[in-house]
Short mmCIF file of C-alpha atoms in Angstrom, two decimals:
data_model
loop_
_atom_site.label_atom_id
_atom_site.label_comp_id
_atom_site.label_asym_id
_atom_site.label_seq_id
_atom_site.Cartn_x
_atom_site.Cartn_y
_atom_site.Cartn_z
CA MET A 380 0.14 -0.10 0.02
CA ARG A 381 1.33 3.46 -0.80
CA ARG A 382 2.05 5.93 2.03
CA THR A 383 -0.82 8.38 2.48
CA HIS A 384 0.14 12.14 1.90
CA SER A 385 -2.54 13.79 4.00
CA CYS A 386 -3.49 13.85 7.62
CA ILE A 387 -6.98 12.25 8.06
CA THR A 388 -8.97 13.50 10.96
CA THR A 389 -11.17 10.33 11.27
CA LYS A 390 -9.51 8.07 13.68
CA THR A 391 -10.86 4.69 12.03
CA VAL A 392 -9.25 5.57 8.71
CA VAL A 393 -6.08 6.67 10.42
CA ASP A 394 -5.80 3.53 12.38
CA SER A 395 -6.25 1.30 9.21
CA VAL A 396 -3.78 3.22 7.19
CA SER A 397 -1.28 3.03 10.04
CA ARG A 398 -1.64 -0.62 10.38
CA ALA A 399 -1.06 -1.13 6.71
CA GLU A 400 1.98 1.22 6.67
CA ASN A 401 3.72 -0.90 9.41
CA HIS A 402 3.95 -3.80 6.95
CA ASN A 403 5.57 -1.77 4.05
CA ALA A 404 7.72 0.75 5.74
CA MET A 405 10.69 0.97 7.77
CA MET A 406 11.08 2.72 11.07
CA THR A 407 13.76 5.25 11.54
CA SER A 408 15.43 5.88 15.08
CA ASP A 409 13.16 6.79 17.61
CA PHE A 410 14.40 10.43 17.96
CA THR A 411 13.47 11.57 14.52
CA THR A 412 9.97 13.11 14.33
CA PRO A 413 6.58 12.79 15.87
CA ASN A 414 4.65 9.70 14.72
CA THR A 415 1.71 10.59 12.69
CA SER A 416 -0.42 7.48 13.73
CA ASN A 417 -2.75 7.23 16.76
CA GLU A 418 -2.74 4.55 19.35
CA SER A 419 -5.77 2.36 18.69
CA ASN A 420 -4.67 -0.83 20.55
CA THR A 421 -6.18 -1.02 24.11
CA SER A 422 -3.17 -2.85 25.75
CA GLU A 423 -0.61 -0.51 24.12
CA LEU A 424 -2.36 2.50 25.88
CA VAL A 425 -2.27 0.59 29.08
CA ASP A 426 1.50 0.04 28.76
CA ASP A 427 2.09 3.78 27.68
CA LYS A 428 0.29 4.85 30.84
CA MET A 429 2.37 2.15 33.06
CA LEU A 430 5.63 3.65 31.74
CA GLN A 431 4.71 7.39 31.75
CA THR A 432 5.08 8.10 35.45
CA PRO A 433 8.15 5.80 36.00
CA LEU A 434 9.96 7.31 33.14
CA ALA A 435 9.26 10.83 34.23
CA VAL A 436 10.48 10.27 37.85
CA LEU A 437 13.54 8.42 36.59
CA TYR A 438 14.66 11.13 34.11
CA SER A 439 13.91 13.76 36.82
CA ILE A 440 16.37 12.02 39.23
CA ILE A 441 18.92 11.85 36.46
CA PHE A 442 18.43 15.37 35.52
CA ILE A 443 19.04 16.67 39.21
CA LEU A 444 22.07 14.60 39.84
CA GLY A 445 23.40 14.97 36.19
CA LEU A 446 23.12 18.76 36.30
CA THR A 447 24.80 19.08 39.66
CA GLY A 448 27.59 16.48 39.01
CA ASN A 449 28.54 17.95 35.62
CA LEU A 450 28.51 21.59 36.61
CA VAL A 451 30.65 20.89 39.68
CA ALA A 452 33.04 18.96 37.25
CA LEU A 453 33.09 21.73 34.83
CA TRP A 454 33.95 24.23 37.44
CA ALA A 455 36.73 22.18 38.76
CA PHE A 456 38.19 21.75 35.28
CA PHE A 457 37.93 25.42 34.46
CA PHE A 458 38.71 27.15 37.50
CA VAL A 459 40.46 24.78 39.93
CA HIS A 460 42.86 22.77 37.87
CA SER A 461 44.97 25.33 36.08
CA LYS A 462 47.37 22.74 34.22
CA LYS A 463 45.70 21.00 31.43
CA ASN A 464 46.68 17.60 29.83
CA SER A 465 45.09 15.33 27.32
CA LEU A 466 43.03 13.42 30.07
CA GLN A 467 41.71 16.73 31.38
CA VAL A 468 40.71 17.91 27.90
CA PHE A 469 38.78 14.80 27.20
CA LEU A 470 37.02 14.90 30.69
CA MET A 471 35.94 18.43 30.08
CA ASN A 472 34.50 17.67 26.78
CA LEU A 473 32.62 14.55 28.36
CA ALA A 474 31.33 16.81 31.09
CA PHE A 475 30.01 19.17 28.60
CA ALA A 476 28.39 16.63 26.45
CA ASP A 477 26.64 15.14 29.39
CA LEU A 478 25.48 18.53 30.61
CA LEU A 479 24.03 18.99 27.04
CA LEU A 480 22.14 15.62 27.38
CA VAL A 481 20.80 16.49 30.86
CA VAL A 482 19.47 19.79 29.42
CA CYS A 483 17.31 17.60 26.93
CA LEU A 484 15.71 15.57 29.88
CA PRO A 485 13.05 18.20 31.00
CA PHE A 486 11.47 18.02 27.63
CA ARG A 487 11.16 14.27 27.97
CA ILE A 488 9.77 14.61 31.48
CA GLN A 489 7.23 17.16 30.26
CA TYR A 490 6.24 14.81 27.48
CA HIS A 491 5.73 11.64 29.80
CA LEU A 492 3.89 13.90 32.38
CA GLN A 493 1.39 15.08 29.65
CA GLN A 494 0.60 11.45 28.85
CA ASN A 495 3.01 11.40 26.00
CA LYS A 496 1.50 14.31 24.14
CA TRP A 497 4.11 16.75 22.65
CA LYS A 498 3.00 20.29 22.06
CA LEU A 499 6.12 22.10 21.00
CA GLY A 500 5.95 21.16 17.39
CA HIS A 501 7.77 18.79 15.23
CA THR A 502 11.03 20.74 14.61
CA MET A 503 11.54 21.10 18.33
CA CYS A 504 10.82 17.42 18.79
CA LYS A 505 13.56 16.60 16.27
CA LEU A 506 16.08 19.13 17.69
CA VAL A 507 15.53 17.72 21.25
CA GLY A 508 15.73 14.13 20.11
CA TYR A 509 18.66 14.47 17.91
CA LEU A 510 20.42 16.60 20.61
CA PHE A 511 19.96 13.80 23.05
CA TYR A 512 21.34 11.15 20.81
CA MET A 513 24.28 13.12 19.58
CA ASN A 514 25.56 13.94 23.05
CA MET A 515 25.13 10.40 23.94
CA TYR A 516 27.50 9.20 21.23
CA VAL A 517 29.84 11.83 21.74
CA SER A 518 30.11 10.72 25.24
CA ILE A 519 30.59 7.07 24.10
CA THR A 520 33.39 8.23 21.76
CA LEU A 521 35.18 10.26 24.28
CA LEU A 522 35.03 7.33 26.78
CA GLY A 523 36.70 5.27 24.16
CA LEU A 524 39.46 8.03 23.67
CA ILE A 525 40.04 8.13 27.34
CA SER A 526 40.57 4.35 27.53
CA ILE A 527 43.02 4.81 24.67
CA ASP A 528 44.84 7.81 26.24
CA ARG A 529 45.39 6.01 29.45
CA TYR A 530 46.59 2.92 27.83
CA LEU A 531 49.19 4.72 25.66
CA LYS A 532 50.45 6.62 28.89
CA ILE A 533 51.28 3.08 30.23
CA TYR A 534 52.09 0.86 27.24
CA GLY A 535 53.29 3.60 24.93
CA SER A 536 57.00 4.39 24.33
CA ALA A 537 58.84 7.36 26.04
CA GLY A 538 58.22 9.58 23.04
CA THR A 539 54.55 8.79 22.89
CA ARG A 540 54.06 9.46 26.52
CA ARG A 541 55.91 12.70 26.11
CA LYS A 542 53.58 13.79 23.41
CA MET A 543 50.59 12.69 25.21
CA ARG A 544 51.14 15.16 28.05
CA SER A 545 50.54 17.99 25.73
CA PRO A 546 46.71 18.90 25.41
CA LYS A 547 47.16 19.86 21.65
CA TRP A 548 46.23 16.57 20.13
CA SER A 549 43.31 15.96 22.35
CA ILE A 550 41.83 19.49 21.52
CA VAL A 551 42.02 18.78 17.88
CA VAL A 552 40.58 15.43 18.19
CA CYS A 553 37.71 16.81 20.36
CA ALA A 554 37.03 19.49 17.84
CA ILE A 555 36.81 16.87 15.03
CA ILE A 556 34.24 14.88 16.97
CA TRP A 557 31.98 17.71 17.69
CA ALA A 558 32.33 18.92 13.92
CA VAL A 559 31.32 15.49 12.78
CA ALA A 560 28.38 15.15 15.22
CA LEU A 561 27.04 18.41 14.27
CA ALA A 562 27.49 17.65 10.58
CA PHE A 563 25.47 14.41 11.03
CA MET A 564 22.70 16.11 13.18
CA ILE A 565 21.91 19.51 11.26
CA PRO A 566 20.69 17.97 8.09
CA PHE A 567 18.28 15.73 9.95
CA VAL A 568 16.98 18.52 11.93
CA HIS A 569 16.24 20.76 8.84
CA GLU A 570 14.72 17.84 7.03
CA SER A 571 11.11 18.10 6.65
CA ASN A 572 9.55 15.04 4.81
CA ASP A 573 6.62 14.62 7.12
CA LYS A 574 3.29 15.39 5.79
CA CYS A 575 1.63 15.45 9.09
CA VAL A 576 3.33 17.81 11.39
CA ASN A 577 0.51 18.41 13.70
CA SER A 578 0.91 15.07 15.67
CA THR A 579 1.25 14.99 19.23
CA LYS A 580 3.72 11.96 19.34
CA CYS A 581 7.41 12.61 19.86
CA PHE A 582 10.45 10.62 20.92
CA HIS A 583 8.86 7.75 18.87
CA PHE A 584 9.37 5.81 15.69
CA ARG A 585 7.86 7.12 12.48
CA THR A 586 7.35 5.56 9.18
CA ILE A 587 9.02 6.38 6.02
CA PRO A 588 9.03 4.94 2.43
CA GLN A 589 10.84 1.54 1.91
CA GLU A 590 13.35 2.87 -0.50
CA ASP A 591 14.83 5.39 2.00
CA MET A 592 17.26 3.19 3.87
CA LEU A 593 19.72 5.97 4.73
CA LYS A 594 18.68 6.30 8.30
CA ALA A 595 18.72 2.52 8.81
CA TYR A 596 22.28 2.36 7.63
CA ILE A 597 23.14 5.32 10.02
CA ASN A 598 21.63 3.26 12.83
CA ILE A 599 23.67 0.24 11.84
CA PHE A 600 26.90 2.23 11.53
CA VAL A 601 26.41 3.83 14.98
CA LEU A 602 25.90 0.43 16.44
CA VAL A 603 29.22 -0.85 14.95
CA VAL A 604 31.16 2.37 16.15
CA PHE A 605 29.64 1.59 19.76
CA TRP A 606 30.98 -1.99 19.76
CA LEU A 607 34.39 -0.93 18.34
CA VAL A 608 34.53 1.52 21.47
CA PHE A 609 33.27 -1.15 23.68
CA VAL A 610 36.10 -3.55 22.56
CA SER A 611 38.68 -0.74 23.00
CA LEU A 612 37.57 -0.27 26.54
CA VAL A 613 37.56 -3.81 27.38
CA LEU A 614 41.23 -4.45 25.83
CA SER A 615 42.66 -1.10 27.39
CA TYR A 616 41.26 -1.22 30.74
CA GLY A 617 41.82 -4.95 31.14
CA LYS A 618 45.39 -4.62 30.18
CA ILE A 619 45.84 -1.70 32.38
CA ALA A 620 44.37 -3.43 35.44
CA LEU A 621 46.19 -6.55 34.83
CA LYS A 622 49.59 -4.98 34.60
CA LEU A 623 49.07 -2.80 37.52
CA LEU A 624 47.73 -5.64 39.65
CA ARG A 625 50.92 -7.67 38.67
CA ARG A 626 53.11 -4.87 39.61
CA SER A 627 51.48 -4.53 42.95
CA GLN A 628 51.57 -8.28 43.74
CA GLN A 629 55.21 -8.59 42.38
CA ARG A 630 56.55 -5.80 44.50
CA PRO A 631 54.30 -5.19 47.27
CA ASP A 632 57.21 -3.55 49.11
CA LEU A 633 57.20 -0.57 46.55
CA PRO A 634 55.73 2.74 47.74
CA THR A 635 53.69 2.69 44.73
CA ALA A 636 52.25 -0.46 45.09
CA PRO A 637 48.90 0.49 46.83
CA HIS A 638 48.56 3.14 44.00
CA TYR A 639 48.68 0.35 41.25
CA SER A 640 45.98 -1.41 43.02
CA ARG A 641 43.72 1.60 43.36
CA VAL A 642 44.23 2.43 39.74
CA ALA A 643 43.42 -1.19 38.71
CA ARG A 644 40.23 -1.08 40.69
CA LYS A 645 39.15 2.22 39.18
CA SER A 646 39.67 0.86 35.63
CA PHE A 647 37.36 -2.00 36.29
CA PHE A 648 34.81 0.44 37.64
CA VAL A 649 34.79 2.60 34.75
CA LEU A 650 34.43 -0.50 32.46
CA PHE A 651 31.53 -1.55 34.72
CA LEU A 652 29.90 1.91 34.37
CA PHE A 653 30.09 1.61 30.64
CA VAL A 654 28.51 -1.80 30.61
CA VAL A 655 25.72 -0.97 32.93
CA CYS A 656 24.74 2.19 31.17
CA PHE A 657 25.30 1.45 27.38
CA VAL A 658 25.29 -2.20 26.60
CA PRO A 659 21.73 -3.12 27.17
CA TYR A 660 20.54 -0.53 25.02
CA HIS A 661 22.95 -1.53 22.17
CA ALA A 662 22.69 -5.10 22.76
CA PHE A 663 19.03 -4.81 21.95
CA ARG A 664 19.52 -2.23 19.31
CA GLY A 665 20.11 -4.89 16.50
CA PHE A 666 16.77 -6.65 17.21
CA TYR A 667 14.96 -3.30 17.41
CA ILE A 668 16.17 -2.20 13.88
CA LYS A 669 15.05 -5.67 12.68
CA THR A 670 11.54 -5.07 13.95
CA GLN A 671 11.37 -1.82 12.28
CA ILE A 672 12.54 -2.95 8.87
CA THR A 673 10.88 -6.25 8.60
CA LYS A 674 7.21 -7.35 8.68
CA GLU A 675 6.72 -8.06 12.34
CA THR A 676 3.54 -8.07 14.10
CA GLN A 677 2.13 -4.97 15.89
CA ASP A 678 2.58 -6.38 19.28
CA MET A 679 6.34 -7.38 18.46
CA GLN A 680 6.76 -3.85 17.38
CA ASN A 681 5.17 -2.43 20.64
CA LEU A 682 7.26 -4.61 22.80
CA ALA A 683 10.50 -3.69 21.01
CA ASP A 684 9.53 0.00 21.32
CA LYS A 685 8.77 -0.32 25.08
CA PHE A 686 12.04 -2.16 25.77
CA ASN A 687 13.98 0.48 23.92
CA GLU A 688 12.48 3.26 26.16
CA ILE A 689 13.37 1.34 29.31
CA SER A 690 17.15 0.55 28.15
CA LEU A 691 17.60 4.16 26.98
CA VAL A 692 16.97 5.30 30.64
CA PHE A 693 20.04 3.45 31.49
CA SER A 694 22.03 5.19 28.81
CA ALA A 695 20.79 8.47 30.21
CA LEU A 696 21.84 7.21 33.51
CA ASN A 697 25.36 7.46 32.42
CA SER A 698 25.29 11.49 32.32
CA CYS A 699 25.05 11.45 36.32
CA LEU A 700 27.48 8.50 36.70
CA ASP A 701 30.14 10.05 34.70
CA PRO A 702 30.88 12.44 37.55
CA VAL A 703 31.80 9.70 39.77
CA MET A 704 34.46 8.74 37.13
CA PHE A 705 35.76 12.32 37.05
CA PHE A 706 36.04 11.98 40.84
CA LEU A 707 38.04 8.88 40.47
CA LEU A 708 40.24 10.13 37.63
CA SER A 709 40.76 13.75 38.29
CA ALA A 710 42.41 15.07 41.59
CA SER A 711 41.00 18.39 40.92
CA VAL A 712 37.43 17.26 40.84
CA ARG A 713 38.06 15.45 44.23
CA LYS A 714 39.37 18.36 45.86
CA GLU A 715 36.56 20.73 44.56
CA VAL A 716 33.81 18.01 45.78
CA ARG A 717 35.56 17.95 49.03
CA ARG A 718 35.95 21.63 49.67
CA PHE A 719 32.34 22.00 48.64
CA MET A 720 31.11 19.39 51.30
CA SER A 721 33.33 20.83 54.03
CA SER A 722 32.19 24.16 53.32
CA VAL A 723 28.63 23.23 53.49
CA LEU A 724 29.28 21.37 56.74
CA ARG A 725 31.35 24.27 58.05
CA THR A 726 28.72 26.79 57.47
CA ARG A 727 26.12 24.90 59.29
CA ASP A 728 28.47 24.60 62.29
CA VAL A 729 30.01 28.20 62.35
CA THR A 730 28.05 30.94 63.72
CA GLY A 731 30.08 33.77 62.09
CA THR A 732 29.35 33.90 58.48
CA SER A 733 32.50 36.11 57.77
CA VAL A 734 34.66 33.55 59.43
CA ALA A 735 33.23 30.61 57.22
CA ASN A 736 33.53 32.70 54.10
CA SER A 737 37.22 33.60 54.84
CA SER A 738 38.35 29.75 55.70
CA THR A 739 36.48 28.69 52.57
CA GLU A 740 38.58 31.12 50.46
CA LEU A 741 41.88 30.02 52.13
CA ASP A 742 40.88 26.39 51.48
CA SER A 743 40.23 27.14 47.84
CA ARG A 744 43.64 28.60 47.23
CA SER A 745 45.31 25.72 49.20
CA ASP A 746 43.29 23.06 47.57
CA LYS A 747 44.06 24.50 44.03
CA ARG A 748 47.85 24.10 44.74
CA GLN A 749 47.23 20.63 46.10
CA SER A 750 45.15 19.56 43.10
CA ASN A 751 47.81 20.58 40.79
CA ALA A 752 50.47 18.62 42.56
CA LEU A 753 48.28 15.37 43.09
CA ASP A 754 47.48 15.45 39.19
CA ASN A 755 51.33 15.85 38.52
CA GLU A 756 52.05 13.14 41.03
CA SER A 757 49.48 10.78 39.44
CA GLU A 758 50.86 11.36 35.89
CA GLN A 759 54.42 10.56 37.15
CA LYS A 760 53.05 7.39 38.69
CA TYR A 761 51.58 6.23 35.54
CA VAL A 762 55.04 6.97 33.67
CA LEU A 763 56.78 4.95 36.42
CA SER A 764 54.43 2.08 36.01
CA SER A 765 55.13 1.83 32.30
CA SER A 766 58.99 2.04 32.71
CA SER A 767 59.37 -0.13 35.74
#
């Protein structure tokens, strides 16, 4: 059946056309534009209502934690840590990408609280949806680069380690990543091949003609990129952790032995966060794409869509868990968090406001010097671990 080119107001006709289209059209990614079909299946409506409140609550929690954590991290990177290296550059860009993703969450929260009805127009729907996914994959790419950066600082030659200390190469790489991400996003945001733009559906699949396979290929390409990044993380952090654990076990009398063990545990923890947040969504993604481009039953498509929504929450969760990684990998972030917490506790206990403000300012200056010293010490220990 050919795709209809007009919005029919009669619900019965719309439902019948929608069911026919689902067998002869492919689904693009769920962040493109509002869906033009109405929901006629009673069980689907019940499932939607069951997910609306939990999704809104979960996204609200992620928004609050992610906004706070990434703002603190960016403050530490820009104003506390004065000496920049490649790792700091990657972490700064990662915090910025997470912050942009978090900014998209209030729109999703509002959408779910309004019973999955979008009232801001299809262009805004596409912009928010693409921005969410763009920053998610920028974050994934940066996490892969961070693993490579740490791997080369341990396993690389002396010349490689010396070059890695300069932030220039990481700045260029990050600029390329953002440029490529924007180049992918802008054309799709400006694209307008929807004939029915008054729909209230958003963050949902929509149907397009069978011959338009471009977006399906993009989904597959992104999926391949993710698994390549995942393999790089497993290999990099796995080798880092195993080497440092061997060092600490072979020479437990060395002063750096406890440090090696801590770094090994941090490597496993970062890998654990990546697996929990991103692997469920992408492990299911191949099946989801298949259900959208083949003749599956409506129930199967609905089930795939629901699981896609649930697994997407885990991906968004990464934006508020990345600050935990910043805390582990960056001494400046650790010092800033501790300074903030101590200042809050001190303000509660000290009656004189001026005394509290004065001590906080002195602590900030002292912590800034200690932060730079700790990061330099950490860098030296990485070099020692590779040369010993």
